[in-house]
Amino acid sequence: MTDAALVAVSSALPAAARAEYQAAVAQLPLSVRANDAPEGAVVVVPGAPDWPAAVVAAVAAGARAVVVADPAPVAARELDALIELSRGIPVVLDRERHRADVVADAVPSVTAPLCTARVTASAAQLDEMVRDAVGWLRVLSGGALALRAATATDAGLIALFDAPDADMPGADAPGAATLIATVLAGATDEARLAALSIAPARTEVVFETGRAARVVHDDGTGAMTVPTRFESRRRLALRRALESLLAHPGSADRGVARPTDVADIVHDARLADAIREV
Amino acid sequence: MTAGVGVIGAGPGVGALHLPTIAHLADRFAVVHVADSGSGRAEGLARRTGARSSTGIDTLLADPAVDVVAVCSPPERHAEQILAAVAAGKRAVLCEKPIATTHDEAEAVIEACRRAGTALVVGTNHHFDTAWARAKHHLVANGGRVQTVAVTVALPPNGRYHDVVTEFAPYGRPQGRPAPDWNDPEFASAVVRQLVLGLGIHDLPALRDLAPRLERVVFARPVLPIGYVIGLVASGVLVQLHAVMLPGGPDALWRMTVGTSADELEVDFPPTFVHAGSAGVRVRAGDGRVVEYPRESEDGYVAEWRALAAVLDGAEPVEYDEILADAHYAIDIAEAAADAVREGMRA
């Protein structure tokens, strides 16, 4: 029987997130046990703006894997140090609107010639929402994007990306992906992200504050709503870190595969930065 | 009193859209003449209503039974045919969008109609959809500043909708067209221009209501197999227009989303050709509330013909200036988008 893995939840996490992670530990009674020290543990660090440094510090303190709770938007250049690090140590990013299980549910059956994403959020949430919307365009388009044009005002932004080639007859050419964001006045917590893949089969992903993510696939014979993912994203993040360790308990020297969370967020952050700088 | 309608054009839009729509309003309109440009399809369509048929426009315009001319031919012929209808002394014209494909033609059409007192209604069914009026009222009443507008159109082939509203004789089926050469910047830009004036134009009058002054096109590119994406700024509002015509798949998606400082308003239009009532309007407020307005039973196609009836009755004025402004706006966007496509492909 495999020994339970140690999980150390940083005391620096905001109280609500800390409680959620402690609950997630309790929801994995056979797989994990709580520990105070980072050495040899899966360490959960807060997603405050210095989270890249927190990841580095956790690894330096002996973490076997790191989970970042709600990684704040940071400039892509601040993530460079994590790219190499994450090749050796699993780094899981617990992003509210980019859960790995929902991503897997949403991957379209065909690469579409057009994907769109729409964001509505307060100014305070806009950067994170734009980053996440870019991530969804990456997922629905089937690969990396390249910014082609953008413009922004204090009320929103629009952007056009080149996307991977579509794989449908008559459309074997680079796809297009667009992003539009609207800033809500005032200090509301309400935010919405809707992403759509448009092909002879359509896929739509919707995130709304306080609601579970909704994924719908429609191939023309009917619309299929993917079952709601009831597992908490905190538990999912821990489980992904554990699974990465159990499958590949060694180091990067063995050429093992790691979660692609860091590479994904680097892509998303670079394009979000580029939109801001246009 | 029933007005006699002469229909110029015998394509799918006539057989599947205008003839069935006019039948909804049999107390006000009767099709008395149908003319094609040489296809021979007019005869079959005219037979449905006991109307006369002819080739070309001269016989139709000379027919004293024709009070109202419905211009349903290819867009590049609209201006010429409206002018001919005015010259023939017809009372009214319902012209499928656009009224013209150039600024000069638009000016000439409106000047002629205004001078002759010829009533003119443009068949922009989305503009006449009662849901759009409701959406506009919400935007005005709610007080939020319009900040973004996105229109997303994803269309399967129209045949599935033709099949539920009409029947075509075998020779009446639309012919396939050769695939566009999207690698040629001139061809690609011309097709995008044509698509904006033929497809995007459904929602441009509504967009002009929200953002009347085009400032610049930020990006425009074709989307294969046939379509476009356009990003522009108008009156400080950020706008994205998406359209793609697909070989199959789900039912048509035709959605306009307006983002304001306070909420997000979504208008979902039913597929073209069908009589499935008005669009649906849903509003998501900044505090998380969602309001969904009830749909009306009457669709925009019937509404545009009712608008023509109201004009004939003298109950509504002809909005010549608005029609002209809509035409200029659409042509401006089409030309700016075409320029952006051409420049982008040469870069």
PDB file of N, CA and C in Angstrom, chain A residues 111-113 164-175, chain B residues 223-226 246:
ATOM      1  N   THR A 111     -10.742  20.933 -34.977  1.00  0.00           N
ATOM      2  CA  THR A 111     -10.148  22.258 -34.834  1.00  0.00           C
ATOM      3  C   THR A 111     -10.902  23.229 -35.722  1.00  0.00           C
ATOM      4  N   ALA A 112     -11.450  24.244 -35.093  1.00  0.00           N
ATOM      5  CA  ALA A 112     -12.370  25.134 -35.792  1.00  0.00           C
ATOM      6  C   ALA A 112     -11.644  26.238 -36.536  1.00  0.00           C
ATOM      7  N   PRO A 113     -12.260  26.764 -37.591  1.00  0.00           N
ATOM      8  CA  PRO A 113     -11.675  27.927 -38.269  1.00  0.00           C
ATOM      9  C   PRO A 113     -11.831  29.218 -37.481  1.00  0.00           C
ATOM     10  N   PRO A 164      -4.013  27.824 -34.830  1.00  0.00           N
ATOM     11  CA  PRO A 164      -3.590  26.685 -35.652  1.00  0.00           C
ATOM     12  C   PRO A 164      -4.544  26.436 -36.809  1.00  0.00           C
ATOM     13  N   ASP A 165      -4.043  25.758 -37.829  1.00  0.00           N
ATOM     14  CA  ASP A 165      -4.861  25.454 -38.996  1.00  0.00           C
ATOM     15  C   ASP A 165      -6.116  24.687 -38.589  1.00  0.00           C
ATOM     16  N   ALA A 166      -7.210  25.077 -39.175  1.00  0.00           N
ATOM     17  CA  ALA A 166      -8.450  24.343 -38.951  1.00  0.00           C
ATOM     18  C   ALA A 166      -8.374  23.013 -39.688  1.00  0.00           C
ATOM     19  N   ASP A 167      -9.046  21.999 -39.178  1.00  0.00           N
ATOM     20  CA  ASP A 167      -9.019  20.697 -39.855  1.00  0.00           C
ATOM     21  C   ASP A 167     -10.405  20.315 -40.349  1.00  0.00           C
ATOM     22  N   MET A 168     -10.923  21.144 -41.235  1.00  0.00           N
ATOM     23  CA  MET A 168     -12.186  20.818 -41.868  1.00  0.00           C
ATOM     24  C   MET A 168     -12.073  21.119 -43.356  1.00  0.00           C
ATOM     25  N   PRO A 169     -12.797  20.403 -44.196  1.00  0.00           N
ATOM     26  CA  PRO A 169     -12.698  20.602 -45.644  1.00  0.00           C
ATOM     27  C   PRO A 169     -12.998  22.042 -46.021  1.00  0.00           C
ATOM     28  N   GLY A 170     -12.185  22.593 -46.916  1.00  0.00           N
ATOM     29  CA  GLY A 170     -12.395  23.957 -47.359  1.00  0.00           C
ATOM     30  C   GLY A 170     -11.842  24.995 -46.422  1.00  0.00           C
ATOM     31  N   ALA A 171     -11.294  24.566 -45.303  1.00  0.00           N
ATOM     32  CA  ALA A 171     -10.804  25.538 -44.329  1.00  0.00           C
ATOM     33  C   ALA A 171      -9.426  25.158 -43.825  1.00  0.00           C
ATOM     34  N   ASP A 172      -8.640  24.492 -44.684  1.00  0.00           N
ATOM     35  CA  ASP A 172      -7.299  24.070 -44.261  1.00  0.00           C
ATOM     36  C   ASP A 172      -6.355  25.255 -44.366  1.00  0.00           C
ATOM     37  N   ALA A 173      -6.536  26.162 -43.453  1.00  0.00           N
ATOM     38  CA  ALA A 173      -5.743  27.384 -43.404  1.00  0.00           C
ATOM     39  C   ALA A 173      -5.717  27.828 -41.952  1.00  0.00           C
ATOM     40  N   PRO A 174      -4.822  28.784 -41.613  1.00  0.00           N
ATOM     41  CA  PRO A 174      -4.781  29.235 -40.217  1.00  0.00           C
ATOM     42  C   PRO A 174      -6.152  29.682 -39.733  1.00  0.00           C
ATOM     43  N   GLY A 175      -6.473  29.241 -38.544  1.00  0.00           N
ATOM     44  CA  GLY A 175      -7.726  29.657 -37.938  1.00  0.00           C
ATOM     45  C   GLY A 175      -7.608  31.054 -37.371  1.00  0.00           C
TER      46      GLY A 175
ATOM     47  N   VAL B 223     -12.264  34.365 -42.948  1.00  0.00           N
ATOM     48  CA  VAL B 223     -12.306  33.112 -42.201  1.00  0.00           C
ATOM     49  C   VAL B 223     -12.819  32.052 -43.157  1.00  0.00           C
ATOM     50  N   LEU B 224     -12.105  30.996 -43.286  1.00  0.00           N
ATOM     51  CA  LEU B 224     -12.528  29.948 -44.199  1.00  0.00           C
ATOM     52  C   LEU B 224     -13.520  29.028 -43.520  1.00  0.00           C
ATOM     53  N   PRO B 225     -14.412  28.329 -44.288  1.00  0.00           N
ATOM     54  CA  PRO B 225     -14.450  28.296 -45.747  1.00  0.00           C
ATOM     55  C   PRO B 225     -14.969  29.587 -46.379  1.00  0.00           C
ATOM     56  N   ILE B 226     -15.931  30.261 -45.736  1.00  0.00           N
ATOM     57  CA  ILE B 226     -16.398  31.563 -46.218  1.00  0.00           C
ATOM     58  C   ILE B 226     -16.807  32.373 -45.002  1.00  0.00           C
ATOM     59  N   LEU B 246     -20.822  27.574 -42.920  1.00  0.00           N
ATOM     60  CA  LEU B 246     -20.269  26.237 -42.717  1.00  0.00           C
ATOM     61  C   LEU B 246     -20.992  25.211 -43.570  1.00  0.00           C
TER      62      LEU B 246
END
